[in-house]
Amino acid sequence: MARVCSNPVSFHRLRPPFNTTVPQPSLLIKASIHYRLKARRFPTIIACQTTPNPAESETEKAVVNVESNSVSDSDVSSTQKSADAGFIEFPNKEINRGIAVASTLAALGLFLFTRLDFGVSLKDLSAAALPYEQALTNGKPTVLEFYADWCEVCRELAPDVYRVEQQYKDRVNFVMLNVDNTKWEQELDEFGVEGIPHFAFLDREGNEEGNVVGRLPRQYLLENVDALAHGKASIPHARIVGQYSSAENRKVHQVVDPRSHG
């Protein structure tokens, strides 16, 4: 509460208003005494209490402290919530390890699925291939592949060859000759096979249009076969060499069946 203080001196200096008639001296003395008594009594009546009610003050302080404490607690809790909301709780190490392993396995599975066809091997391609003699006489263009079972690049490209073969097998012959078979010594010299896999592209008359050797994109094989299937005068990739296995490492064996192309 505001403290109001009076100035008795200022009230003491006030003079009563003058009358038109001059009062008697005795009346002036009485009035002055009466005025002084009133001036002395007036500050006591209107002065505020210098010390407020102790109980009331303590109550107000308690209310203020409770409100400040509640505000502080709410501020701390809201600040903590906002701080917690700013950070993301990461999973523990075991979960992270599991996610990493699952992602690796998924990526490996996707790579193997897109790059390798399980169940397709060189042996399967060789068994499904057309005999060389028949390919030269049926009037279709031919893709002639020289390979070996120990050739890593040959095994790697087997799925690509299989896909292209499935797409063009009705219009193009696919023949596979194993370089380990002594039966194909003449063809090795004729087509100049030094590295495998060696793909020779023959037109309908059996004339070589070109060849590609080693690991190359499947698109190269696909475009060459497509050119043969449409009877074009040349193939787009006629002399290209990639990473290959040397034909000098071949394991020569005797032919069991003269009709075998393996």
Short mmCIF file of C-alpha atoms in Angstrom, two decimals:
data_model
loop_
_atom_site.label_atom_id
_atom_site.label_comp_id
_atom_site.label_asym_id
_atom_site.label_seq_id
_atom_site.Cartn_x
_atom_site.Cartn_y
_atom_site.Cartn_z
CA MET A 1 0.00 0.00 0.00
CA ALA A 2 1.15 3.55 -0.73
CA ARG A 3 2.32 5.57 2.18
CA VAL A 4 0.70 9.00 2.51
CA CYS A 5 2.38 11.57 4.73
CA SER A 6 1.11 15.01 5.64
CA ASN A 7 3.20 18.05 6.29
CA PRO A 8 2.05 19.60 9.54
CA VAL A 9 4.24 22.58 8.91
CA SER A 10 2.38 23.46 5.75
CA PHE A 11 -0.93 23.16 7.50
CA HIS A 12 0.40 25.25 10.35
CA ARG A 13 1.29 28.10 8.01
CA LEU A 14 -2.28 28.36 6.73
CA ARG A 15 -4.21 31.26 8.02
CA PRO A 16 -7.93 31.48 8.49
CA PRO A 17 -9.72 33.73 6.08
CA PHE A 18 -10.17 37.35 7.06
CA ASN A 19 -13.57 38.62 8.02
CA THR A 20 -14.89 42.01 7.17
CA THR A 21 -15.12 42.74 10.87
CA VAL A 22 -12.06 42.74 13.04
CA PRO A 23 -12.44 39.97 15.63
CA GLN A 24 -11.69 40.52 19.24
CA PRO A 25 -8.28 39.53 20.57
CA SER A 26 -9.73 36.88 22.83
CA LEU A 27 -11.47 35.21 19.91
CA LEU A 28 -8.23 35.26 17.90
CA ILE A 29 -6.35 33.53 20.66
CA LYS A 30 -9.04 30.83 20.98
CA ALA A 31 -9.15 30.29 17.26
CA SER A 32 -5.37 30.01 17.05
CA ILE A 33 -5.28 27.50 19.92
CA HIS A 34 -8.10 25.52 18.36
CA TYR A 35 -6.39 25.56 14.95
CA ARG A 36 -3.09 24.38 16.43
CA LEU A 37 -4.84 21.52 18.16
CA LYS A 38 -6.50 20.52 14.94
CA ALA A 39 -3.24 20.85 12.97
CA ARG A 40 -1.42 18.63 15.45
CA ARG A 41 -4.21 16.08 15.52
CA PHE A 42 -4.67 15.97 11.72
CA PRO A 43 -1.42 14.11 10.76
CA THR A 44 -2.15 11.44 13.33
CA ILE A 45 -5.56 10.85 11.82
CA ILE A 46 -4.61 10.76 8.12
CA ALA A 47 -1.12 9.24 8.36
CA CYS A 48 -0.79 5.72 6.98
CA GLN A 49 0.43 2.82 8.94
CA THR A 50 4.20 2.66 8.55
CA THR A 51 4.34 -1.05 9.25
CA PRO A 52 1.77 -3.16 7.38
CA ASN A 53 -0.04 -6.09 8.87
CA PRO A 54 2.61 -8.83 9.36
CA ALA A 55 0.20 -11.69 8.73
CA GLU A 56 -1.09 -10.06 5.58
CA SER A 57 2.47 -9.41 4.34
CA GLU A 58 3.52 -13.01 4.95
CA THR A 59 0.44 -14.23 3.09
CA GLU A 60 1.22 -12.04 0.09
CA LYS A 61 4.84 -13.25 0.10
CA ALA A 62 3.70 -16.88 0.19
CA VAL A 63 1.35 -16.30 -2.74
CA VAL A 64 4.11 -14.61 -4.73
CA ASN A 65 6.55 -17.43 -3.93
CA VAL A 66 4.04 -20.10 -4.93
CA GLU A 67 3.29 -18.31 -8.21
CA SER A 68 7.00 -17.83 -8.96
CA ASN A 69 7.70 -21.48 -8.17
CA SER A 70 4.84 -22.62 -10.40
CA VAL A 71 6.06 -20.39 -13.21
CA SER A 72 9.60 -21.65 -12.79
CA ASP A 73 8.49 -25.30 -12.82
CA SER A 74 6.34 -24.75 -15.90
CA ASP A 75 9.18 -22.91 -17.65
CA VAL A 76 11.63 -25.71 -16.83
CA SER A 77 9.23 -28.42 -17.96
CA SER A 78 8.38 -26.58 -21.19
CA THR A 79 12.06 -25.89 -21.84
CA GLN A 80 12.90 -29.53 -21.23
CA LYS A 81 10.09 -30.66 -23.54
CA SER A 82 11.22 -28.30 -26.27
CA ALA A 83 14.81 -29.49 -25.86
CA ASP A 84 13.71 -33.10 -25.98
CA ALA A 85 11.60 -32.38 -29.05
CA GLY A 86 14.65 -31.01 -30.84
CA PHE A 87 16.54 -34.31 -30.63
CA ILE A 88 15.63 -37.64 -32.23
CA GLU A 89 16.00 -40.73 -30.14
CA PHE A 90 18.22 -43.10 -32.07
CA PRO A 91 17.88 -46.84 -31.66
CA ASN A 92 20.51 -48.74 -29.78
CA LYS A 93 23.56 -50.40 -31.28
CA GLU A 94 21.91 -53.79 -31.67
CA ILE A 95 19.11 -52.36 -33.78
CA ASN A 96 21.60 -50.37 -35.87
CA ARG A 97 23.67 -53.48 -36.43
CA GLY A 98 20.58 -55.42 -37.48
CA ILE A 99 19.53 -52.70 -39.90
CA ALA A 100 23.03 -52.58 -41.41
CA VAL A 101 23.13 -56.35 -41.89
CA ALA A 102 19.65 -56.39 -43.44
CA SER A 103 20.55 -53.56 -45.81
CA THR A 104 23.74 -55.32 -46.87
CA LEU A 105 21.93 -58.57 -47.52
CA ALA A 106 19.20 -56.77 -49.46
CA ALA A 107 21.76 -54.95 -51.63
CA LEU A 108 23.66 -58.19 -52.25
CA GLY A 109 20.46 -60.01 -53.12
CA LEU A 110 19.45 -57.26 -55.52
CA PHE A 111 22.84 -57.33 -57.20
CA LEU A 112 22.80 -61.10 -57.56
CA PHE A 113 19.23 -61.04 -58.81
CA THR A 114 19.96 -58.42 -61.48
CA ARG A 115 23.40 -59.68 -62.43
CA LEU A 116 23.07 -63.44 -62.04
CA ASP A 117 20.24 -65.79 -62.85
CA PHE A 118 20.41 -68.66 -60.43
CA GLY A 119 20.14 -71.98 -62.23
CA VAL A 120 21.80 -70.69 -65.44
CA SER A 121 25.30 -72.08 -65.96
CA LEU A 122 27.70 -72.72 -68.81
CA LYS A 123 26.70 -76.38 -68.77
CA ASP A 124 23.04 -75.44 -69.25
CA LEU A 125 23.86 -73.08 -72.10
CA SER A 126 26.04 -75.70 -73.76
CA ALA A 127 23.32 -78.33 -73.49
CA ALA A 128 20.74 -76.00 -75.06
CA ALA A 129 23.08 -74.71 -77.79
CA LEU A 130 22.61 -75.73 -81.42
CA PRO A 131 25.26 -78.03 -82.97
CA TYR A 132 27.76 -76.12 -85.08
CA GLU A 133 27.20 -78.17 -88.24
CA GLN A 134 23.44 -77.61 -88.06
CA ALA A 135 23.86 -73.89 -87.55
CA LEU A 136 25.86 -73.58 -90.73
CA THR A 137 23.12 -75.19 -92.84
CA ASN A 138 19.78 -73.83 -91.55
CA GLY A 139 20.06 -70.42 -93.26
CA LYS A 140 20.03 -68.33 -90.04
CA PRO A 141 22.69 -66.00 -88.70
CA THR A 142 24.80 -67.45 -85.90
CA VAL A 143 26.43 -66.34 -82.68
CA LEU A 144 29.43 -68.56 -82.03
CA GLU A 145 30.85 -68.52 -78.49
CA PHE A 146 34.19 -70.08 -77.54
CA TYR A 147 34.28 -70.80 -73.82
CA ALA A 148 35.71 -73.05 -71.09
CA ASP A 149 34.27 -74.35 -67.82
CA TRP A 150 37.18 -72.88 -65.84
CA CYS A 151 36.76 -69.41 -67.38
CA GLU A 152 35.47 -66.99 -64.72
CA VAL A 153 34.45 -64.33 -67.22
CA CYS A 154 32.52 -66.96 -69.20
CA ARG A 155 30.60 -67.97 -66.09
CA GLU A 156 29.92 -64.34 -65.23
CA LEU A 157 28.48 -63.55 -68.67
CA ALA A 158 26.33 -66.70 -68.83
CA PRO A 159 23.16 -64.93 -67.55
CA ASP A 160 23.55 -62.15 -70.14
CA VAL A 161 23.99 -64.66 -72.95
CA TYR A 162 20.97 -66.57 -71.71
CA ARG A 163 18.74 -63.46 -71.75
CA VAL A 164 19.79 -62.49 -75.26
CA GLU A 165 19.37 -66.06 -76.45
CA GLN A 166 15.85 -66.27 -75.07
CA GLN A 167 14.97 -63.07 -76.92
CA TYR A 168 16.37 -64.06 -80.36
CA LYS A 169 16.55 -67.87 -80.37
CA ASP A 170 13.82 -68.13 -83.05
CA ARG A 171 15.79 -65.96 -85.52
CA VAL A 172 19.45 -66.50 -84.58
CA ASN A 173 21.50 -69.66 -83.90
CA PHE A 174 23.45 -69.81 -80.66
CA VAL A 175 26.41 -72.19 -80.73
CA MET A 176 28.92 -72.87 -77.93
CA LEU A 177 32.35 -74.46 -78.55
CA ASN A 178 34.51 -75.58 -75.63
CA VAL A 179 38.14 -74.64 -76.25
CA ASP A 180 39.28 -77.60 -74.16
CA ASN A 181 37.85 -79.94 -76.78
CA THR A 182 40.47 -80.85 -79.38
CA LYS A 183 37.69 -81.20 -81.92
CA TRP A 184 37.66 -77.41 -82.38
CA GLU A 185 41.35 -76.86 -83.06
CA GLN A 186 40.64 -75.81 -86.63
CA GLU A 187 37.89 -73.34 -85.57
CA LEU A 188 40.22 -71.85 -82.96
CA ASP A 189 42.76 -71.08 -85.66
CA GLU A 190 40.15 -69.98 -88.18
CA PHE A 191 38.57 -67.38 -85.87
CA GLY A 192 41.85 -66.42 -84.19
CA VAL A 193 40.73 -67.27 -80.65
CA GLU A 194 43.32 -66.09 -78.12
CA GLY A 195 41.07 -65.11 -75.23
CA ILE A 196 37.69 -66.30 -73.98
CA PRO A 197 34.85 -65.74 -74.02
CA HIS A 198 35.15 -65.09 -77.74
CA PHE A 199 31.91 -64.24 -79.59
CA ALA A 200 31.96 -64.51 -83.40
CA PHE A 201 28.97 -63.14 -85.35
CA LEU A 202 28.21 -64.94 -88.60
CA ASP A 203 25.72 -63.93 -91.29
CA ARG A 204 23.29 -66.30 -92.98
CA GLU A 205 26.04 -67.63 -95.27
CA GLY A 206 28.44 -68.29 -92.39
CA ASN A 207 30.69 -65.30 -93.03
CA GLU A 208 32.09 -63.55 -89.97
CA GLU A 209 30.82 -60.00 -89.53
CA GLY A 210 32.92 -59.28 -86.46
CA ASN A 211 33.73 -60.44 -82.94
CA VAL A 212 33.91 -59.26 -79.35
CA VAL A 213 36.16 -60.74 -76.68
CA GLY A 214 36.03 -60.74 -72.88
CA ARG A 215 33.83 -58.96 -70.37
CA LEU A 216 31.72 -56.33 -72.10
CA PRO A 217 28.34 -54.74 -71.40
CA ARG A 218 25.36 -56.88 -72.34
CA GLN A 219 24.21 -54.05 -74.61
CA TYR A 220 27.07 -54.81 -76.99
CA LEU A 221 25.98 -58.41 -77.41
CA LEU A 222 22.34 -57.40 -77.68
CA GLU A 223 22.93 -54.82 -80.41
CA ASN A 224 25.11 -57.17 -82.46
CA VAL A 225 22.56 -59.97 -82.28
CA ASP A 226 19.77 -57.58 -83.18
CA ALA A 227 21.71 -56.48 -86.28
CA LEU A 228 22.11 -60.13 -87.31
CA ALA A 229 18.42 -60.87 -86.74
CA HIS A 230 17.41 -57.95 -88.99
CA GLY A 231 19.85 -58.91 -91.74
CA LYS A 232 21.94 -55.75 -91.55
CA ALA A 233 25.12 -55.58 -93.61
CA SER A 234 27.31 -54.97 -90.54
CA ILE A 235 27.19 -55.11 -86.77
CA PRO A 236 27.70 -52.03 -84.57
CA HIS A 237 30.46 -53.61 -82.42
CA ALA A 238 32.79 -55.53 -84.74
CA ARG A 239 36.21 -55.51 -83.02
CA ILE A 240 36.05 -54.93 -79.27
CA VAL A 241 38.12 -56.58 -76.55
CA GLY A 242 37.46 -56.53 -72.82
CA GLN A 243 38.86 -58.41 -69.86
CA TYR A 244 39.21 -62.09 -70.81
CA SER A 245 40.81 -65.39 -69.84
CA SER A 246 43.73 -66.55 -71.97
CA ALA A 247 43.03 -69.50 -74.25
CA GLU A 248 46.54 -70.77 -73.57
CA ASN A 249 45.31 -72.00 -70.19
CA ARG A 250 42.93 -74.46 -71.77
CA LYS A 251 42.86 -78.04 -70.55
CA VAL A 252 42.93 -80.15 -73.68
CA HIS A 253 41.03 -83.44 -73.60
CA GLN A 254 40.08 -86.03 -76.17
CA VAL A 255 36.70 -86.00 -77.82
CA VAL A 256 34.40 -88.70 -76.47
CA ASP A 257 31.59 -88.16 -78.93
CA PRO A 258 32.62 -86.76 -82.35
CA ARG A 259 29.22 -85.09 -82.62
CA SER A 260 29.63 -83.31 -79.29
CA HIS A 261 30.14 -79.54 -79.46
CA GLY A 262 31.22 -79.30 -75.84
#
